Amino acid sequence: MHVEKTPGWLDWFAGPSQPQFVLPLGAVDAHCHVFGPANQFPFAPERKYTPCDASKHQLYALRDHLGFDKNVVVQATCHGADNRAMVDALLHSGGKARGVATVKRSVTDGELQAMHDAGVRGVRFNFVKRLVDFTPKDELLEIAHRIQAWGWHVVIYFEAVDLPELWDFFTALPTTVVVDHMGRPNVDQAVDGPEFALFMKFMREHDNVWSKVTCPERLSLTGPAALNGQRQAYRDVVPFARHVVETFPDRVLWGTDWPHPNLKDHMPDDGLLVDFIPHIAPTADLQKRLLVDNPTRLYWPELLKA
Ligand code: 0GY
């Protein structure tokens, strides 16, 4: 079956460079996706975009190339609440991938248990209007209370401008809450300006809230241009991500966001993205917490008990 990609869709970067930054042993790419392949796992009818295929084999080849040990595969909106592609990726990872699902109120306990057995450890609530249709908050709250029984957490995706309106809902969530991409700050504003200050307050006042310090390629206005030939791209995002890492070193995660859905201007070289890490986590201790300790605590806690 051939599916037509969204016009202008950028395919992921083939042949990423070798990062200069050597990832610590046990590093986790804690935000990435699989798309299809569409002939095996069709995209959801209600999707807002149709991507290129991005298979589990390609994801795991990237993991090995970059030097990651494990992945957290997050359900992408093009698959709706049909989690089969993501679960299939987990089942073929040899225990090296955990997942975050999208579910509806109608999900059964048996389905949740099967996903748990496959390695799912969270659900994602998406509030980015270009990506999903609205789901009533009472439905989401009901889901959040149900998945607590499995020890799962909630991943939330929203844009900075919407945080004030969503604040009461987010702070009522009973689980650990992981924010995608720092709540998408506008990086032309000051790090200590009112918008990002609200995000920092959100984390400061709620110690169940974590943040992925991900997606400089999505947030940057300066883009991937290197500085003086250095492998330092997306420089305008550094102060935001570094502030979060240094303030909340035990509640941050990092991921590639491969295969980078919906980028319009450029497709990042994933090797260059890895070289962003030491700029936002400048010490070996911060790097180990960000890349190893925190994701292990959230997704593979059994390894810590061993
Ligand atoms: C991301 C960001 C985006 C897309 C999705 O599930 C998705 O479709 O998350 C986006 O378009 O900003 O985290 O991959």
PDB file of C-alpha atoms and ligand atoms in Angstrom, residues 31 33 49 75-78 124 126 128 130-131 157 180-181 184 215 218 257 261-262, ligand 1:
ATOM      1  CA  HIS A  31      12.246  10.763  23.185  1.00  0.00           C
ATOM      2  CA  HIS A  33       9.278   7.703  17.549  1.00  0.00           C
ATOM      3  CA  TYR A  49       0.094  14.561   8.916  1.00  0.00           C
ATOM      4  CA  GLN A  75       3.618   7.211  20.490  1.00  0.00           C
ATOM      5  CA  ALA A  76       3.400   9.723  17.639  1.00  0.00           C
ATOM      6  CA  THR A  77       0.097  11.374  16.790  1.00  0.00           C
ATOM      7  CA  CYS A  78       0.083   9.978  13.224  1.00  0.00           C
ATOM      8  CA  ARG A 124       0.965  10.958  26.472  1.00  0.00           C
ATOM      9  CA  ASN A 126      -1.113  16.160  23.676  1.00  0.00           C
ATOM     10  CA  VAL A 128      -0.730  20.999  20.560  1.00  0.00           C
ATOM     11  CA  ARG A 130      -2.088  21.391  15.066  1.00  0.00           C
ATOM     12  CA  LEU A 131      -1.439  17.759  16.050  1.00  0.00           C
ATOM     13  CA  TYR A 157       2.983  18.191  25.203  1.00  0.00           C
ATOM     14  CA  ASP A 180       7.933  17.444  26.263  1.00  0.00           C
ATOM     15  CA  HIS A 181      10.478  19.936  24.934  1.00  0.00           C
ATOM     16  CA  ARG A 184       8.067  24.778  23.880  1.00  0.00           C
ATOM     17  CA  CYS A 215      14.177  19.625  20.438  1.00  0.00           C
ATOM     18  CA  ARG A 218      12.277  22.816  16.772  1.00  0.00           C
ATOM     19  CA  ASP A 257      13.128  13.195  18.702  1.00  0.00           C
ATOM     20  CA  PRO A 261       8.085  14.977  12.619  1.00  0.00           C
ATOM     21  CA  ASN A 262       6.858  18.215  11.089  1.00  0.00           C
TER      22      ASN A 262
HETATM   23  C1  0GY B   1       7.537  15.573  18.706  1.00  0.00           C
HETATM   24  C2  0GY B   1       6.911  16.790  18.189  1.00  0.00           C
HETATM   25  C3  0GY B   1       5.916  16.861  17.254  1.00  0.00           C
HETATM   26  C4  0GY B   1       5.088  15.787  16.851  1.00  0.00           C
HETATM   27  C5  0GY B   1       4.629  14.795  17.630  1.00  0.00           C
HETATM   28  O1  0GY B   1       3.422  12.888  18.036  1.00  0.00           O
HETATM   29  C6  0GY B   1       3.657  13.772  17.223  1.00  0.00           C
HETATM   30  O2  0GY B   1       3.132  13.833  16.111  1.00  0.00           O
HETATM   31  O3  0GY B   1       5.039  14.695  18.868  1.00  0.00           O
HETATM   32  C7  0GY B   1       5.647  18.170  16.651  1.00  0.00           C
HETATM   33  O4  0GY B   1       5.126  18.213  15.529  1.00  0.00           O
HETATM   34  O5  0GY B   1       5.959  19.200  17.295  1.00  0.00           O
HETATM   35  O6  0GY B   1       7.791  15.460  19.895  1.00  0.00           O
HETATM   36  O7  0GY B   1       7.795  14.662  17.948  1.00  0.00           O
END
